[in-house]
PDB file of N, CA and C in Angstrom:
ATOM      1  N   UNK F  27      -3.779 -10.367  63.343  1.00 55.00           N
ATOM      2  CA  UNK F  27      -4.090  -9.667  62.110  1.00 55.00           C
ATOM      3  C   UNK F  27      -5.546  -9.220  62.196  1.00 55.00           C
ATOM      4  N   UNK F  28      -5.801  -7.942  61.964  1.00 53.00           N
ATOM      5  CA  UNK F  28      -7.166  -7.445  62.041  1.00 53.00           C
ATOM      6  C   UNK F  28      -7.873  -7.609  60.698  1.00 53.00           C
ATOM      7  N   UNK F  29      -9.144  -7.322  60.662  1.00 54.00           N
ATOM      8  CA  UNK F  29      -9.977  -7.510  59.462  1.00 54.00           C
ATOM      9  C   UNK F  29      -9.530  -6.614  58.304  1.00 54.00           C
ATOM     10  N   UNK F  30      -9.103  -5.385  58.574  1.00 51.00           N
ATOM     11  CA  UNK F  30      -8.651  -4.468  57.531  1.00 51.00           C
ATOM     12  C   UNK F  30      -7.412  -5.015  56.846  1.00 51.00           C
ATOM     13  N   UNK F  31      -6.470  -5.547  57.604  1.00 51.00           N
ATOM     14  CA  UNK F  31      -5.246  -6.114  57.047  1.00 51.00           C
ATOM     15  C   UNK F  31      -5.570  -7.299  56.149  1.00 51.00           C
ATOM     16  N   UNK F  32      -6.492  -8.161  56.595  1.00 52.00           N
ATOM     17  CA  UNK F  32      -6.890  -9.323  55.792  1.00 52.00           C
ATOM     18  C   UNK F  32      -7.509  -8.873  54.474  1.00 52.00           C
ATOM     19  N   UNK F  33      -8.380  -7.869  54.507  1.00 49.00           N
ATOM     20  CA  UNK F  33      -9.038  -7.366  53.301  1.00 49.00           C
ATOM     21  C   UNK F  33      -8.014  -6.760  52.346  1.00 49.00           C
ATOM     22  N   UNK F  34      -7.075  -5.992  52.863  1.00 50.00           N
ATOM     23  CA  UNK F  34      -6.048  -5.362  52.031  1.00 50.00           C
ATOM     24  C   UNK F  34      -5.180  -6.428  51.359  1.00 50.00           C
ATOM     25  N   UNK F  35      -4.775  -7.433  52.098  1.00 53.00           N
ATOM     26  CA  UNK F  35      -3.963  -8.505  51.525  1.00 53.00           C
ATOM     27  C   UNK F  35      -4.734  -9.251  50.439  1.00 53.00           C
ATOM     28  N   UNK F  36      -6.015  -9.505  50.675  1.00 53.00           N
ATOM     29  CA  UNK F  36      -6.837 -10.216  49.708  1.00 53.00           C
ATOM     30  C   UNK F  36      -6.963  -9.392  48.427  1.00 53.00           C
ATOM     31  N   UNK F  37      -7.179  -8.096  48.515  1.00 52.00           N
ATOM     32  CA  UNK F  37      -7.318  -7.228  47.343  1.00 52.00           C
ATOM     33  C   UNK F  37      -6.018  -7.146  46.550  1.00 52.00           C
ATOM     34  N   UNK F  38      -4.899  -7.038  47.252  1.00 51.00           N
ATOM     35  CA  UNK F  38      -3.636  -6.869  46.542  1.00 51.00           C
ATOM     36  C   UNK F  38      -3.293  -8.100  45.719  1.00 51.00           C
ATOM     37  N   UNK F  39      -3.766  -9.257  46.105  1.00 59.00           N
ATOM     38  CA  UNK F  39      -3.502 -10.472  45.341  1.00 59.00           C
ATOM     39  C   UNK F  39      -4.367 -10.561  44.093  1.00 59.00           C
ATOM     40  N   UNK F  40      -5.539  -9.954  44.112  1.00 62.00           N
ATOM     41  CA  UNK F  40      -6.464 -10.094  42.991  1.00 62.00           C
ATOM     42  C   UNK F  40      -6.404  -8.932  42.012  1.00 62.00           C
ATOM     43  N   UNK F  41      -5.819  -7.811  42.385  1.00 63.00           N
ATOM     44  CA  UNK F  41      -5.751  -6.650  41.491  1.00 63.00           C
ATOM     45  C   UNK F  41      -4.684  -6.862  40.431  1.00 63.00           C
ATOM     46  N   UNK F  42      -5.039  -6.655  39.180  1.00 64.00           N
ATOM     47  CA  UNK F  42      -4.017  -6.758  38.141  1.00 64.00           C
ATOM     48  C   UNK F  42      -3.102  -5.537  38.184  1.00 64.00           C
ATOM     49  N   UNK F  43      -1.868  -5.749  37.812  1.00 71.00           N
ATOM     50  CA  UNK F  43      -0.920  -4.632  37.758  1.00 71.00           C
ATOM     51  C   UNK F  43      -1.284  -3.739  36.586  1.00 71.00           C
ATOM     52  N   UNK F  44      -1.274  -2.449  36.799  1.00 75.00           N
ATOM     53  CA  UNK F  44      -1.614  -1.495  35.752  1.00 75.00           C
ATOM     54  C   UNK F  44      -0.325  -0.879  35.240  1.00 75.00           C
ATOM     55  N   UNK F  45      -0.101  -1.048  33.941  1.00 66.00           N
ATOM     56  CA  UNK F  45       1.113  -0.497  33.332  1.00 66.00           C
ATOM     57  C   UNK F  45       0.961   1.012  33.177  1.00 66.00           C
ATOM     58  N   UNK F  46       2.029   1.751  33.399  1.00 71.00           N
ATOM     59  CA  UNK F  46       1.953   3.197  33.193  1.00 71.00           C
ATOM     60  C   UNK F  46       1.742   3.514  31.714  1.00 71.00           C
ATOM     61  N   UNK F  47       1.012   4.560  31.453  1.00 73.00           N
ATOM     62  CA  UNK F  47       0.709   4.959  30.078  1.00 73.00           C
ATOM     63  C   UNK F  47       1.364   6.303  29.806  1.00 73.00           C
ATOM     64  N   UNK F  48       2.042   6.400  28.664  1.00 66.00           N
ATOM     65  CA  UNK F  48       2.676   7.658  28.266  1.00 66.00           C
ATOM     66  C   UNK F  48       1.896   8.229  27.089  1.00 66.00           C
ATOM     67  N   UNK F  49       1.738   9.526  27.084  1.00 70.00           N
ATOM     68  CA  UNK F  49       1.103  10.164  25.941  1.00 70.00           C
ATOM     69  C   UNK F  49       2.094  10.190  24.783  1.00 70.00           C
ATOM     70  N   UNK F  50       1.609  10.453  23.594  1.00 63.00           N
ATOM     71  CA  UNK F  50       2.474  10.537  22.423  1.00 63.00           C
ATOM     72  C   UNK F  50       3.503  11.660  22.578  1.00 63.00           C
ATOM     73  N   UNK F  51       3.087  12.749  23.183  1.00 68.00           N
ATOM     74  CA  UNK F  51       4.004  13.874  23.410  1.00 68.00           C
ATOM     75  C   UNK F  51       5.090  13.482  24.405  1.00 68.00           C
ATOM     76  N   UNK F  52       4.710  12.802  25.494  1.00 69.00           N
ATOM     77  CA  UNK F  52       5.705  12.350  26.477  1.00 69.00           C
ATOM     78  C   UNK F  52       6.692  11.382  25.834  1.00 69.00           C
ATOM     79  N   UNK F  53       6.185  10.488  25.007  1.00 61.00           N
ATOM     80  CA  UNK F  53       7.036   9.530  24.323  1.00 61.00           C
ATOM     81  C   UNK F  53       8.001  10.240  23.381  1.00 61.00           C
ATOM     82  N   UNK F  54       7.517  11.247  22.672  1.00 61.00           N
ATOM     83  CA  UNK F  54       8.366  12.005  21.745  1.00 61.00           C
ATOM     84  C   UNK F  54       9.480  12.732  22.484  1.00 61.00           C
ATOM     85  N   UNK F  55       9.207  13.154  23.700  1.00 66.00           N
ATOM     86  CA  UNK F  55      10.205  13.887  24.491  1.00 66.00           C
ATOM     87  C   UNK F  55      11.172  12.959  25.218  1.00 66.00           C
ATOM     88  N   UNK F  56      10.869  11.676  25.236  1.00 61.00           N
ATOM     89  CA  UNK F  56      11.676  10.709  25.954  1.00 61.00           C
ATOM     90  C   UNK F  56      13.132  10.791  25.515  1.00 61.00           C
ATOM     91  N   UNK F  57      14.005  10.997  26.442  1.00 59.00           N
ATOM     92  CA  UNK F  57      15.432  11.051  26.147  1.00 59.00           C
ATOM     93  C   UNK F  57      15.855  12.278  25.381  1.00 59.00           C
ATOM     94  N   UNK F  58      15.034  13.309  25.356  1.00 62.00           N
ATOM     95  CA  UNK F  58      15.399  14.543  24.664  1.00 62.00           C
ATOM     96  C   UNK F  58      15.687  14.339  23.192  1.00 62.00           C
ATOM     97  N   UNK F  59      14.969  13.416  22.561  1.00 70.00           N
ATOM     98  CA  UNK F  59      15.188  13.142  21.142  1.00 70.00           C
ATOM     99  C   UNK F  59      16.401  12.281  20.878  1.00 70.00           C
ATOM    100  N   UNK F  60      16.928  11.655  21.904  1.00 85.00           N
ATOM    101  CA  UNK F  60      18.133  10.838  21.750  1.00 85.00           C
ATOM    102  C   UNK F  60      17.867   9.341  21.904  1.00 85.00           C
ATOM    103  N   UNK F  61      16.598   8.956  21.972  1.00 87.00           N
ATOM    104  CA  UNK F  61      16.226   7.554  22.124  1.00 87.00           C
ATOM    105  C   UNK F  61      15.591   7.077  20.822  1.00 87.00           C
ATOM    106  N   UNK F  62      15.971   5.878  20.398  1.00 90.00           N
ATOM    107  CA  UNK F  62      15.413   5.296  19.181  1.00 90.00           C
ATOM    108  C   UNK F  62      15.228   3.797  19.394  1.00 90.00           C
ATOM    109  N   UNK F  63      14.529   3.163  18.465  1.00 92.00           N
ATOM    110  CA  UNK F  63      14.393   1.715  18.506  1.00 92.00           C
ATOM    111  C   UNK F  63      14.453   1.180  17.083  1.00 92.00           C
ATOM    112  N   UNK F  64      14.756  -0.096  16.968  1.00 94.00           N
ATOM    113  CA  UNK F  64      14.849  -0.762  15.672  1.00 94.00           C
ATOM    114  C   UNK F  64      13.723  -1.773  15.583  1.00 94.00           C
ATOM    115  N   UNK F  65      13.030  -1.756  14.465  1.00 94.00           N
ATOM    116  CA  UNK F  65      11.906  -2.659  14.245  1.00 94.00           C
ATOM    117  C   UNK F  65      12.165  -3.463  12.974  1.00 94.00           C
ATOM    118  N   UNK F  66      11.963  -4.766  13.048  1.00 94.00           N
ATOM    119  CA  UNK F  66      12.079  -5.621  11.875  1.00 94.00           C
ATOM    120  C   UNK F  66      10.776  -5.542  11.088  1.00 94.00           C
ATOM    121  N   UNK F  67      10.897  -5.330   9.783  1.00 93.00           N
ATOM    122  CA  UNK F  67       9.736  -5.206   8.907  1.00 93.00           C
ATOM    123  C   UNK F  67       9.854  -6.168   7.739  1.00 93.00           C
ATOM    124  N   UNK F  68       8.725  -6.652   7.278  1.00 94.00           N
ATOM    125  CA  UNK F  68       8.720  -7.380   6.019  1.00 94.00           C
ATOM    126  C   UNK F  68       8.805  -6.345   4.902  1.00 94.00           C
ATOM    127  N   UNK F  69       9.137  -6.772   3.709  1.00 92.00           N
ATOM    128  CA  UNK F  69       9.221  -5.817   2.604  1.00 92.00           C
ATOM    129  C   UNK F  69       7.861  -5.165   2.334  1.00 92.00           C
ATOM    130  N   UNK F  70       6.773  -5.906   2.540  1.00 91.00           N
ATOM    131  CA  UNK F  70       5.432  -5.327   2.352  1.00 91.00           C
ATOM    132  C   UNK F  70       5.150  -4.239   3.383  1.00 91.00           C
ATOM    133  N   UNK F  71       5.530  -4.479   4.631  1.00 92.00           N
ATOM    134  CA  UNK F  71       5.351  -3.461   5.673  1.00 92.00           C
ATOM    135  C   UNK F  71       6.207  -2.236   5.370  1.00 92.00           C
ATOM    136  N   UNK F  72       7.431  -2.476   4.888  1.00 92.00           N
ATOM    137  CA  UNK F  72       8.329  -1.362   4.556  1.00 92.00           C
ATOM    138  C   UNK F  72       7.746  -0.522   3.422  1.00 92.00           C
ATOM    139  N   UNK F  73       7.162  -1.166   2.419  1.00 90.00           N
ATOM    140  CA  UNK F  73       6.548  -0.425   1.306  1.00 90.00           C
ATOM    141  C   UNK F  73       5.377   0.429   1.785  1.00 90.00           C
ATOM    142  N   UNK F  74       4.608  -0.090   2.726  1.00 88.00           N
ATOM    143  CA  UNK F  74       3.488   0.681   3.270  1.00 88.00           C
ATOM    144  C   UNK F  74       3.989   1.884   4.067  1.00 88.00           C
ATOM    145  N   UNK F  75       5.108   1.698   4.791  1.00 84.00           N
ATOM    146  CA  UNK F  75       5.648   2.766   5.622  1.00 84.00           C
ATOM    147  C   UNK F  75       6.457   3.783   4.809  1.00 84.00           C
ATOM    148  N   UNK F  76       7.122   3.304   3.777  1.00 83.00           N
ATOM    149  CA  UNK F  76       7.978   4.145   2.933  1.00 83.00           C
ATOM    150  C   UNK F  76       7.520   4.011   1.481  1.00 83.00           C
ATOM    151  N   UNK F  77       6.386   4.615   1.108  1.00 85.00           N
ATOM    152  CA  UNK F  77       5.819   4.421  -0.235  1.00 85.00           C
ATOM    153  C   UNK F  77       6.699   4.940  -1.374  1.00 85.00           C
ATOM    154  N   UNK F  78       7.664   5.779  -1.100  1.00 87.00           N
ATOM    155  CA  UNK F  78       8.528   6.321  -2.153  1.00 87.00           C
ATOM    156  C   UNK F  78       9.587   5.319  -2.626  1.00 87.00           C
ATOM    157  N   UNK F  79       9.776   4.244  -1.868  1.00 86.00           N
ATOM    158  CA  UNK F  79      10.777   3.242  -2.251  1.00 86.00           C
ATOM    159  C   UNK F  79      10.280   2.465  -3.467  1.00 86.00           C
ATOM    160  N   UNK F  80      11.153   2.351  -4.452  1.00 86.00           N
ATOM    161  CA  UNK F  80      10.809   1.598  -5.664  1.00 86.00           C
ATOM    162  C   UNK F  80      11.703   0.369  -5.779  1.00 86.00           C
ATOM    163  N   UNK F  81      11.218  -0.636  -6.451  1.00 87.00           N
ATOM    164  CA  UNK F  81      11.987  -1.847  -6.740  1.00 87.00           C
ATOM    165  C   UNK F  81      12.487  -2.574  -5.503  1.00 87.00           C
ATOM    166  N   UNK F  82      11.717  -2.562  -4.434  1.00 87.00           N
ATOM    167  CA  UNK F  82      12.095  -3.277  -3.228  1.00 87.00           C
ATOM    168  C   UNK F  82      11.766  -4.754  -3.422  1.00 87.00           C
ATOM    169  N   UNK F  83      12.732  -5.642  -3.269  1.00 88.00           N
ATOM    170  CA  UNK F  83      12.450  -7.074  -3.438  1.00 88.00           C
ATOM    171  C   UNK F  83      11.400  -7.551  -2.445  1.00 88.00           C
ATOM    172  N   UNK F  84      10.566  -8.450  -2.873  1.00 88.00           N
ATOM    173  CA  UNK F  84       9.524  -9.023  -2.003  1.00 88.00           C
ATOM    174  C   UNK F  84      10.110 -10.160  -1.179  1.00 88.00           C
ATOM    175  N   UNK F  85       9.510 -10.394  -0.016  1.00 90.00           N
ATOM    176  CA  UNK F  85       9.858 -11.549   0.805  1.00 90.00           C
ATOM    177  C   UNK F  85      11.143 -11.434   1.595  1.00 90.00           C
ATOM    178  N   UNK F  86      11.624 -10.215   1.843  1.00 92.00           N
ATOM    179  CA  UNK F  86      12.826 -10.045   2.653  1.00 92.00           C
ATOM    180  C   UNK F  86      12.471  -9.279   3.923  1.00 92.00           C
ATOM    181  N   UNK F  87      13.317  -9.421   4.916  1.00 94.00           N
ATOM    182  CA  UNK F  87      13.161  -8.631   6.138  1.00 94.00           C
ATOM    183  C   UNK F  87      14.075  -7.434   6.067  1.00 94.00           C
ATOM    184  N   UNK F  88      13.584  -6.325   6.566  1.00 95.00           N
ATOM    185  CA  UNK F  88      14.337  -5.078   6.614  1.00 95.00           C
ATOM    186  C   UNK F  88      14.312  -4.573   8.051  1.00 95.00           C
ATOM    187  N   UNK F  89      15.131  -3.568   8.332  1.00 95.00           N
ATOM    188  CA  UNK F  89      15.242  -3.030   9.678  1.00 95.00           C
ATOM    189  C   UNK F  89      15.033  -1.527   9.619  1.00 95.00           C
ATOM    190  N   UNK F  90      14.010  -1.063  10.341  1.00 94.00           N
ATOM    191  CA  UNK F  90      13.694   0.365  10.365  1.00 94.00           C
ATOM    192  C   UNK F  90      14.134   0.950  11.698  1.00 94.00           C
ATOM    193  N   UNK F  91      14.852   2.046  11.623  1.00 94.00           N
ATOM    194  CA  UNK F  91      15.242   2.800  12.806  1.00 94.00           C
ATOM    195  C   UNK F  91      14.186   3.873  13.016  1.00 94.00           C
ATOM    196  N   UNK F  92      13.611   3.902  14.228  1.00 91.00           N
ATOM    197  CA  UNK F  92      12.533   4.848  14.553  1.00 91.00           C
ATOM    198  C   UNK F  92      12.936   5.704  15.746  1.00 91.00           C
ATOM    199  N   UNK F  93      12.496   6.964  15.735  1.00 88.00           N
ATOM    200  CA  UNK F  93      12.607   7.819  16.915  1.00 88.00           C
ATOM    201  C   UNK F  93      11.653   7.272  17.976  1.00 88.00           C
ATOM    202  N   UNK F  94      11.828   7.689  19.216  1.00 83.00           N
ATOM    203  CA  UNK F  94      10.996   7.188  20.315  1.00 83.00           C
ATOM    204  C   UNK F  94       9.508   7.379  20.062  1.00 83.00           C
ATOM    205  N   UNK F  95       9.129   8.421  19.310  1.00 81.00           N
ATOM    206  CA  UNK F  95       7.708   8.660  19.039  1.00 81.00           C
ATOM    207  C   UNK F  95       7.193   7.860  17.850  1.00 81.00           C
ATOM    208  N   UNK F  96       8.050   7.027  17.243  1.00 84.00           N
ATOM    209  CA  UNK F  96       7.626   6.187  16.128  1.00 84.00           C
ATOM    210  C   UNK F  96       7.967   6.739  14.758  1.00 84.00           C
ATOM    211  N   UNK F  97       8.511   7.945  14.695  1.00 86.00           N
ATOM    212  CA  UNK F  97       8.876   8.542  13.411  1.00 86.00           C
ATOM    213  C   UNK F  97       9.995   7.725  12.770  1.00 86.00           C
ATOM    214  N   UNK F  98       9.794   7.256  11.529  1.00 89.00           N
ATOM    215  CA  UNK F  98      10.851   6.496  10.859  1.00 89.00           C
ATOM    216  C   UNK F  98      12.052   7.394  10.553  1.00 89.00           C
ATOM    217  N   UNK F  99      13.243   6.883  10.820  1.00 91.00           N
ATOM    218  CA  UNK F  99      14.475   7.626  10.567  1.00 91.00           C
ATOM    219  C   UNK F  99      15.229   7.026   9.390  1.00 91.00           C
ATOM    220  N   UNK F 100      15.336   5.700   9.377  1.00 92.00           N
ATOM    221  CA  UNK F 100      16.103   5.038   8.319  1.00 92.00           C
ATOM    222  C   UNK F 100      15.573   3.627   8.095  1.00 92.00           C
ATOM    223  N   UNK F 101      15.797   3.123   6.892  1.00 92.00           N
ATOM    224  CA  UNK F 101      15.434   1.756   6.538  1.00 92.00           C
ATOM    225  C   UNK F 101      16.676   1.097   5.960  1.00 92.00           C
ATOM    226  N   UNK F 102      17.034  -0.065   6.510  1.00 94.00           N
ATOM    227  CA  UNK F 102      18.243  -0.757   6.073  1.00 94.00           C
ATOM    228  C   UNK F 102      17.958  -2.233   5.851  1.00 94.00           C
ATOM    229  N   UNK F 103      18.939  -2.904   5.253  1.00 93.00           N
ATOM    230  CA  UNK F 103      18.766  -4.339   5.016  1.00 93.00           C
ATOM    231  C   UNK F 103      19.428  -5.199   6.086  1.00 93.00           C
ATOM    232  N   UNK F 104      20.149  -4.580   7.020  1.00 95.00           N
ATOM    233  CA  UNK F 104      20.744  -5.332   8.131  1.00 95.00           C
ATOM    234  C   UNK F 104      20.537  -4.588   9.444  1.00 95.00           C
ATOM    235  N   UNK F 105      20.469  -5.350  10.506  1.00 95.00           N
ATOM    236  CA  UNK F 105      20.344  -4.751  11.839  1.00 95.00           C
ATOM    237  C   UNK F 105      21.601  -3.941  12.164  1.00 95.00           C
ATOM    238  N   UNK F 106      22.756  -4.453  11.756  1.00 96.00           N
ATOM    239  CA  UNK F 106      24.011  -3.757  12.025  1.00 96.00           C
ATOM    240  C   UNK F 106      24.028  -2.379  11.373  1.00 96.00           C
ATOM    241  N   UNK F 107      23.503  -2.259  10.155  1.00 96.00           N
ATOM    242  CA  UNK F 107      23.457  -0.958   9.488  1.00 96.00           C
ATOM    243  C   UNK F 107      22.537  -0.001  10.242  1.00 96.00           C
ATOM    244  N   UNK F 108      21.422  -0.517  10.757  1.00 95.00           N
ATOM    245  CA  UNK F 108      20.511   0.326  11.546  1.00 95.00           C
ATOM    246  C   UNK F 108      21.197   0.788  12.831  1.00 95.00           C
ATOM    247  N   UNK F 109      21.934  -0.112  13.474  1.00 94.00           N
ATOM    248  CA  UNK F 109      22.682   0.257  14.681  1.00 94.00           C
ATOM    249  C   UNK F 109      23.746   1.304  14.364  1.00 94.00           C
ATOM    250  N   UNK F 110      24.435   1.127  13.251  1.00 95.00           N
ATOM    251  CA  UNK F 110      25.463   2.101  12.855  1.00 95.00           C
ATOM    252  C   UNK F 110      24.851   3.471  12.603  1.00 95.00           C
ATOM    253  N   UNK F 111      23.692   3.489  11.964  1.00 93.00           N
ATOM    254  CA  UNK F 111      23.012   4.756  11.706  1.00 93.00           C
ATOM    255  C   UNK F 111      22.641   5.434  13.030  1.00 93.00           C
ATOM    256  N   UNK F 112      22.170   4.643  13.987  1.00 93.00           N
ATOM    257  CA  UNK F 112      21.825   5.195  15.305  1.00 93.00           C
ATOM    258  C   UNK F 112      23.066   5.760  15.987  1.00 93.00           C
ATOM    259  N   UNK F 113      24.177   5.031  15.906  1.00 92.00           N
ATOM    260  CA  UNK F 113      25.416   5.510  16.529  1.00 92.00           C
ATOM    261  C   UNK F 113      25.898   6.787  15.863  1.00 92.00           C
ATOM    262  N   UNK F 114      25.796   6.867  14.541  1.00 93.00           N
ATOM    263  CA  UNK F 114      26.193   8.078  13.822  1.00 93.00           C
ATOM    264  C   UNK F 114      25.363   9.279  14.262  1.00 93.00           C
ATOM    265  N   UNK F 115      24.089   9.028  14.568  1.00 89.00           N
ATOM    266  CA  UNK F 115      23.201  10.093  15.025  1.00 89.00           C
ATOM    267  C   UNK F 115      23.223  10.292  16.529  1.00 89.00           C
ATOM    268  N   UNK F 116      24.143   9.589  17.198  1.00 90.00           N
ATOM    269  CA  UNK F 116      24.282   9.661  18.651  1.00 90.00           C
ATOM    270  C   UNK F 116      22.973   9.338  19.371  1.00 90.00           C
ATOM    271  N   UNK F 117      22.302   8.309  18.874  1.00 91.00           N
ATOM    272  CA  UNK F 117      21.037   7.860  19.454  1.00 91.00           C
ATOM    273  C   UNK F 117      21.272   6.625  20.317  1.00 91.00           C
ATOM    274  N   UNK F 118      20.568   6.558  21.427  1.00 89.00           N
ATOM    275  CA  UNK F 118      20.574   5.375  22.288  1.00 89.00           C
ATOM    276  C   UNK F 118      19.451   4.453  21.812  1.00 89.00           C
ATOM    277  N   UNK F 119      19.752   3.177  21.710  1.00 88.00           N
ATOM    278  CA  UNK F 119      18.736   2.214  21.272  1.00 88.00           C
ATOM    279  C   UNK F 119      18.021   1.651  22.498  1.00 88.00           C
ATOM    280  N   UNK F 120      16.700   1.751  22.485  1.00 84.00           N
ATOM    281  CA  UNK F 120      15.867   1.198  23.546  1.00 84.00           C
ATOM    282  C   UNK F 120      15.350  -0.150  23.103  1.00 84.00           C
ATOM    283  N   UNK F 121      15.260  -1.068  24.028  1.00 76.00           N
ATOM    284  CA  UNK F 121      14.700  -2.383  23.741  1.00 76.00           C
ATOM    285  C   UNK F 121      13.179  -2.280  23.844  1.00 76.00           C
ATOM    286  N   UNK F 122      12.511  -2.657  22.773  1.00 68.00           N
ATOM    287  CA  UNK F 122      11.050  -2.598  22.734  1.00 68.00           C
ATOM    288  C   UNK F 122      10.522  -3.995  22.505  1.00 68.00           C
ATOM    289  N   UNK F 123       9.586  -4.424  23.368  1.00 57.00           N
ATOM    290  CA  UNK F 123       9.036  -5.771  23.221  1.00 57.00           C
ATOM    291  C   UNK F 123       7.565  -5.702  22.974  1.00 57.00           C
TER     292      UNK F 123
END
């Protein structure tokens, strides 16, 4: 093993992996507008995101269906209803962690 090989191996062990970054426009175009995700929200978060909603009970979890670019599509009280809404709109659900 020559010195260059040793140096390359040493560097590859210490370099952190760099995650790819997508611009907001690239994210919006992801899946041609056919990709969505579901996010669990507290009622307070839902009120901040959907200020037109009135009489929303406090202390409950809700499920928001979002387009890939983060645009809210629907707000429901069950995950199943959010999934059904996505299926009705022919949207694929992406897992977001």
